[in-house]
Short mmCIF file of C-alpha atoms in Angstrom, two decimals:
data_model
loop_
_atom_site.label_atom_id
_atom_site.label_comp_id
_atom_site.label_asym_id
_atom_site.label_seq_id
_atom_site.Cartn_x
_atom_site.Cartn_y
_atom_site.Cartn_z
CA UNK A 1 -18.43 -1.53 -17.63
CA UNK A 2 -20.58 -3.99 -15.72
CA UNK A 3 -21.11 -7.59 -16.77
CA UNK A 4 -24.31 -9.42 -15.89
CA UNK A 5 -23.58 -12.94 -14.68
CA UNK A 6 -27.11 -13.89 -13.63
CA UNK A 7 -27.33 -16.65 -11.03
CA UNK A 8 -23.54 -17.05 -11.09
CA UNK A 9 -23.29 -13.92 -8.95
CA UNK A 10 -24.07 -16.01 -5.87
CA UNK A 11 -21.30 -18.47 -6.72
CA UNK A 12 -18.84 -15.63 -7.29
CA UNK A 13 -19.92 -14.00 -4.03
CA UNK A 14 -19.31 -17.26 -2.16
CA UNK A 15 -15.86 -17.58 -3.76
CA UNK A 16 -14.92 -14.04 -2.69
CA UNK A 17 -16.27 -14.52 0.84
CA UNK A 18 -14.56 -17.91 1.14
CA UNK A 19 -11.24 -16.48 -0.01
CA UNK A 20 -11.56 -13.66 2.53
CA UNK A 21 -12.35 -16.10 5.34
CA UNK A 22 -9.51 -18.48 4.47
CA UNK A 23 -6.92 -15.90 3.43
CA UNK A 24 -7.43 -13.38 6.24
CA UNK A 25 -10.01 -14.14 8.93
CA UNK A 26 -8.85 -17.63 9.89
CA UNK A 27 -5.19 -16.55 9.87
CA UNK A 28 -5.95 -13.59 12.13
CA UNK A 29 -8.08 -15.72 14.47
CA UNK A 30 -5.39 -18.42 14.67
CA UNK A 31 -2.67 -15.86 15.42
CA UNK A 32 -4.90 -14.20 18.03
CA UNK A 33 -5.59 -17.54 19.72
CA UNK A 34 -1.94 -18.57 19.81
CA UNK A 35 -0.90 -15.15 21.12
CA UNK A 36 -3.12 -15.64 24.20
CA UNK A 37 -1.60 -18.91 25.42
CA UNK A 38 1.72 -19.29 27.32
CA UNK A 39 2.90 -21.96 24.87
CA UNK A 40 1.33 -23.58 21.83
CA UNK A 41 0.79 -27.34 21.73
CA UNK A 42 -1.61 -29.76 20.04
CA UNK A 43 -0.88 -32.71 22.35
CA UNK A 44 -1.97 -31.32 25.70
CA UNK A 45 -5.71 -31.06 25.31
CA UNK A 46 -7.35 -27.70 24.74
CA UNK A 47 -4.56 -25.10 24.51
CA UNK A 48 -7.04 -22.26 25.07
CA UNK A 49 -7.88 -23.24 28.62
CA UNK A 50 -5.08 -21.04 29.98
CA UNK A 51 -5.58 -17.69 28.29
CA UNK A 52 -3.15 -14.97 29.26
CA UNK A 53 -1.85 -11.59 28.09
CA UNK A 54 1.71 -12.33 29.14
CA UNK A 55 2.80 -12.60 25.51
CA UNK A 56 1.65 -9.04 24.81
CA UNK A 57 3.22 -7.76 28.05
CA UNK A 58 6.52 -9.34 27.09
CA UNK A 59 6.52 -7.81 23.60
CA UNK A 60 5.34 -4.30 24.47
CA UNK A 61 8.77 -2.85 25.04
CA UNK A 62 11.04 -0.22 23.51
CA UNK A 63 12.36 -2.69 20.93
CA UNK A 64 8.86 -3.30 19.60
CA UNK A 65 8.01 0.39 19.37
CA UNK A 66 11.30 1.06 17.60
CA UNK A 67 10.47 -1.65 15.06
CA UNK A 68 6.92 -0.35 14.56
CA UNK A 69 8.02 3.27 14.17
CA UNK A 70 10.77 2.32 11.71
CA UNK A 71 8.32 0.21 9.69
CA UNK A 72 5.77 3.05 9.65
CA UNK A 73 8.35 5.57 8.46
CA UNK A 74 9.65 3.20 5.79
CA UNK A 75 6.15 2.28 4.59
CA UNK A 76 5.12 5.94 4.42
CA UNK A 77 8.19 6.91 2.38
CA UNK A 78 7.71 3.97 0.04
CA UNK A 79 4.01 4.77 -0.42
CA UNK A 80 4.69 8.41 -1.32
CA UNK A 81 7.58 7.70 -3.69
CA UNK A 82 5.94 4.72 -5.36
CA UNK A 83 2.64 6.53 -5.90
CA UNK A 84 4.42 9.59 -7.28
CA UNK A 85 6.50 7.47 -9.66
CA UNK A 86 3.42 5.52 -10.79
CA UNK A 87 1.52 8.76 -11.44
CA UNK A 88 4.39 10.21 -13.48
CA UNK A 89 4.92 7.01 -15.50
CA UNK A 90 1.18 6.62 -16.14
CA UNK A 91 1.03 10.19 -17.42
CA UNK A 92 4.00 9.60 -19.72
CA UNK A 93 2.66 6.25 -20.98
CA UNK A 94 -0.93 7.27 -21.68
CA UNK A 95 -1.10 11.06 -21.96
CA UNK A 96 1.97 12.05 -23.93
CA UNK A 97 3.09 11.57 -27.52
CA UNK A 98 6.59 10.30 -26.88
CA UNK A 99 7.75 7.61 -29.28
CA UNK A 100 8.61 5.03 -26.61
CA UNK A 101 5.81 5.94 -24.21
CA UNK A 102 4.30 2.46 -24.08
CA UNK A 103 7.68 0.97 -23.28
CA UNK A 104 7.55 2.93 -20.03
CA UNK A 105 4.53 0.90 -18.91
CA UNK A 106 6.26 -2.38 -19.81
CA UNK A 107 9.45 -1.45 -17.95
CA UNK A 108 7.49 -0.43 -14.85
CA UNK A 109 5.63 -3.77 -14.88
CA UNK A 110 8.70 -6.03 -15.27
CA UNK A 111 9.51 -6.26 -11.50
CA UNK A 112 6.28 -8.17 -10.84
CA UNK A 113 7.79 -11.18 -12.63
CA UNK A 114 10.69 -11.50 -10.17
CA UNK A 115 10.72 -12.45 -6.47
CA UNK A 116 11.39 -9.52 -4.11
CA UNK A 117 14.46 -11.25 -2.70
CA UNK A 118 16.11 -10.93 -6.14
CA UNK A 119 16.11 -7.15 -5.82
CA UNK A 120 17.34 -7.45 -2.24
CA UNK A 121 20.35 -9.50 -3.38
CA UNK A 122 21.04 -7.23 -6.36
CA UNK A 123 20.95 -4.06 -4.30
CA UNK A 124 23.10 -5.63 -1.60
CA UNK A 125 25.78 -6.53 -4.17
CA UNK A 126 25.53 -3.08 -5.73
CA UNK A 127 25.87 -1.24 -2.42
CA UNK A 128 28.76 -3.35 -1.14
CA UNK A 129 30.86 -3.63 -4.30
CA UNK A 130 30.33 -0.37 -6.20
CA UNK A 131 32.86 2.20 -4.98
CA UNK A 132 31.31 5.04 -3.04
CA UNK A 133 27.96 3.34 -2.38
CA UNK A 134 28.97 1.42 0.71
CA UNK A 135 28.04 4.47 2.81
CA UNK A 136 24.40 3.73 1.94
CA UNK A 137 24.52 0.38 3.73
CA UNK A 138 22.85 0.62 7.10
CA UNK A 139 20.56 3.45 5.98
CA UNK A 140 16.98 3.39 4.76
CA UNK A 141 17.96 4.28 1.19
CA UNK A 142 18.46 0.70 -0.11
CA UNK A 143 15.32 -0.44 1.71
CA UNK A 144 13.24 2.29 0.10
CA UNK A 145 14.67 1.66 -3.37
CA UNK A 146 14.02 -2.09 -3.17
CA UNK A 147 10.47 -1.61 -1.90
CA UNK A 148 9.65 1.02 -4.55
CA UNK A 149 10.85 -1.31 -7.30
CA UNK A 150 8.84 -4.22 -5.92
CA UNK A 151 5.54 -2.34 -5.49
CA UNK A 152 5.73 0.00 -8.48
CA UNK A 153 3.90 -2.44 -10.83
CA UNK A 154 0.91 -2.65 -8.47
CA UNK A 155 0.63 1.11 -8.01
CA UNK A 156 1.08 1.48 -11.77
CA UNK A 157 -1.89 -0.80 -12.46
CA UNK A 158 -4.16 1.07 -10.03
CA UNK A 159 -3.31 4.55 -11.33
CA UNK A 160 -2.98 3.62 -15.01
CA UNK A 161 -6.51 2.23 -15.17
CA UNK A 162 -7.83 5.57 -13.89
CA UNK A 163 -5.47 7.62 -16.08
CA UNK A 164 -6.86 6.04 -19.24
CA UNK A 165 -10.36 7.26 -18.33
CA UNK A 166 -9.29 10.93 -18.19
CA UNK A 167 -10.26 12.64 -21.44
CA UNK A 168 -7.42 13.95 -23.59
CA UNK A 169 -9.41 17.11 -24.31
CA UNK A 170 -8.86 18.27 -20.72
CA UNK A 171 -5.09 18.12 -21.11
CA UNK A 172 -5.29 19.72 -24.56
CA UNK A 173 -7.29 22.61 -23.08
CA UNK A 174 -4.64 22.98 -20.39
CA UNK A 175 -1.85 23.08 -22.98
CA UNK A 176 -3.77 25.61 -25.09
CA UNK A 177 -4.04 27.79 -21.99
CA UNK A 178 -0.23 27.80 -21.78
CA UNK A 179 0.34 25.21 -19.06
CA UNK A 180 3.35 22.92 -19.41
CA UNK A 181 3.06 19.15 -18.93
CA UNK A 182 4.02 19.22 -15.26
CA UNK A 183 1.46 21.86 -14.40
CA UNK A 184 -1.16 20.04 -16.46
CA UNK A 185 -0.48 16.87 -14.54
CA UNK A 186 -0.67 18.61 -11.18
CA UNK A 187 -3.72 20.78 -11.85
CA UNK A 188 -5.72 18.42 -14.07
CA UNK A 189 -4.66 14.83 -13.47
CA UNK A 190 -4.06 14.82 -9.73
CA UNK A 191 -7.53 16.17 -8.72
CA UNK A 192 -9.28 13.77 -11.10
CA UNK A 193 -7.20 10.80 -9.93
CA UNK A 194 -7.51 11.56 -6.23
CA UNK A 195 -9.31 8.32 -5.36
CA UNK A 196 -6.95 6.15 -7.43
CA UNK A 197 -3.88 7.87 -5.97
CA UNK A 198 -5.19 7.35 -2.43
CA UNK A 199 -5.98 3.69 -3.10
CA UNK A 200 -2.54 3.08 -4.60
CA UNK A 201 -0.79 4.78 -1.68
CA UNK A 202 -2.80 2.78 0.85
CA UNK A 203 -2.10 -0.50 -0.94
CA UNK A 204 1.63 0.18 -1.14
CA UNK A 205 1.73 1.31 2.50
CA UNK A 206 0.07 -1.84 3.80
CA UNK A 207 2.19 -4.15 1.64
CA UNK A 208 5.51 -2.44 2.36
CA UNK A 209 4.74 -2.32 6.10
CA UNK A 210 4.88 -6.12 6.25
CA UNK A 211 7.30 -6.80 3.36
CA UNK A 212 10.22 -9.05 4.27
CA UNK A 213 11.75 -10.42 1.07
CA UNK A 214 12.73 -7.05 -0.39
CA UNK A 215 14.53 -5.84 2.76
CA UNK A 216 15.71 -8.93 4.62
CA UNK A 217 19.23 -8.87 3.11
CA UNK A 218 19.58 -5.09 3.09
CA UNK A 219 18.92 -4.39 6.73
CA UNK A 220 21.93 -3.96 9.01
CA UNK A 221 22.22 -5.27 12.60
CA UNK A 222 21.60 -1.76 13.92
CA UNK A 223 18.30 -1.46 12.07
CA UNK A 224 15.06 -3.11 13.13
CA UNK A 225 11.78 -3.56 11.27
CA UNK A 226 8.65 -5.37 12.36
CA UNK A 227 8.77 -8.07 9.61
CA UNK A 228 12.42 -8.78 10.43
CA UNK A 229 11.59 -8.98 14.13
CA UNK A 230 8.85 -11.52 13.36
CA UNK A 231 11.25 -13.58 11.25
CA UNK A 232 13.89 -13.52 14.00
CA UNK A 233 11.35 -14.69 16.59
CA UNK A 234 10.30 -17.52 14.31
CA UNK A 235 13.91 -18.63 13.85
CA UNK A 236 14.33 -18.70 17.64
CA UNK A 237 11.22 -20.87 18.04
CA UNK A 238 9.20 -18.26 19.95
CA UNK A 239 5.79 -19.18 18.58
CA UNK A 240 3.80 -17.04 21.00
CA UNK A 241 5.97 -14.03 20.22
CA UNK A 242 5.46 -14.60 16.50
CA UNK A 243 1.69 -14.76 16.99
CA UNK A 244 1.68 -11.53 19.02
CA UNK A 245 3.72 -9.70 16.41
CA UNK A 246 1.55 -11.08 13.60
CA UNK A 247 -1.55 -9.69 15.30
CA UNK A 248 0.12 -6.30 15.70
CA UNK A 249 1.27 -6.33 12.07
CA UNK A 250 -2.37 -6.78 11.04
CA UNK A 251 -3.97 -4.40 13.54
CA UNK A 252 -1.66 -1.43 12.93
CA UNK A 253 -2.26 -1.19 9.15
CA UNK A 254 -5.99 -1.68 9.73
CA UNK A 255 -5.98 1.26 12.16
CA UNK A 256 -4.15 3.39 9.58
CA UNK A 257 -6.71 2.37 6.94
CA UNK A 258 -9.60 3.38 9.19
CA UNK A 259 -8.02 6.79 9.82
CA UNK A 260 -7.24 7.41 6.14
CA UNK A 261 -10.65 6.35 4.84
CA UNK A 262 -12.43 8.35 7.56
CA UNK A 263 -10.37 11.43 6.71
CA UNK A 264 -11.06 10.97 3.00
CA UNK A 265 -14.77 10.62 3.66
CA UNK A 266 -14.86 13.75 5.82
CA UNK A 267 -12.84 15.68 3.23
CA UNK A 268 -15.20 14.55 0.46
CA UNK A 269 -18.25 15.54 2.50
CA UNK A 270 -16.76 18.98 3.22
CA UNK A 271 -15.91 19.49 -0.45
CA UNK A 272 -19.42 18.54 -1.54
CA UNK A 273 -20.86 20.91 1.06
CA UNK A 274 -18.71 23.76 -0.27
CA UNK A 275 -19.76 22.93 -3.82
CA UNK A 276 -23.45 23.00 -2.85
CA UNK A 277 -22.98 26.30 -1.02
CA UNK A 278 -21.22 27.83 -4.02
CA UNK A 279 -23.97 26.57 -6.34
CA UNK A 280 -26.62 28.10 -4.09
CA UNK A 281 -24.81 31.45 -4.02
CA UNK A 282 -24.49 31.47 -7.82
CA UNK A 283 -28.17 30.65 -8.18
CA UNK A 284 -29.20 33.46 -5.83
CA UNK A 285 -26.92 35.93 -7.63
CA UNK A 286 -28.41 34.89 -10.98
CA UNK A 287 -31.94 35.44 -9.69
CA UNK A 288 -30.98 38.84 -8.26
CA UNK A 289 -29.46 39.97 -11.56
CA UNK A 290 -32.53 38.70 -13.43
CA UNK A 291 -34.85 40.65 -11.15
#
């Protein structure tokens, strides 16, 4: 549903553009500028008079690629698991007749009220003090669990809003045809919620790629992630290194977004082309039978 705001649309547009400039553009430009100077100072005139790529040369090593690859793998696993859990919980909450179905939505939304570091501490205590779970320390399992818990409410909101718009008659027709709830969800809900599922997965991927609070206490010395590497560089006072890593942490997810959205656009165009071709064939066959 659209709401007409009249002349206020220009004010709202300025607010959105201003937030984008302050919250993203100026931060990226500042990090890019600092990453191109040998050292950052505000007392020695113009710090940009000695631009250099030495900061990037110093950081482009095996340690950086290990951190990036580990962060990409972790973010991909979290995106898949979180989106799948959000889809299942949305289906249970809005498309079933279970007595406590709405409680599922409330439980899935509770983590948004707590800081991510709370789950990091809780999982660390659980892994270290519960007998038999200490073997999980130093693996990606606690990191994935903490990240899924933290980002589940956001994926839930994205998918639930689209789930509500799916007509119940489609699922009823599927059940009448003999399909169980899992098959109905896979064959009816997933195709209709393709855009929402993709958007939720992309959002969770980008957020988990740079998430620090949920994993900072769970990561072992043998593990390395890009957000943890940035935090370590900041603690050591390496401002240029922090700026370089910040730029990379913004550029890499943007590159992934471009690839995903381009692939989705090409897939959509191919599907529409097949649909038009099938419609044309059906029309020709109808005309031939009529003749």
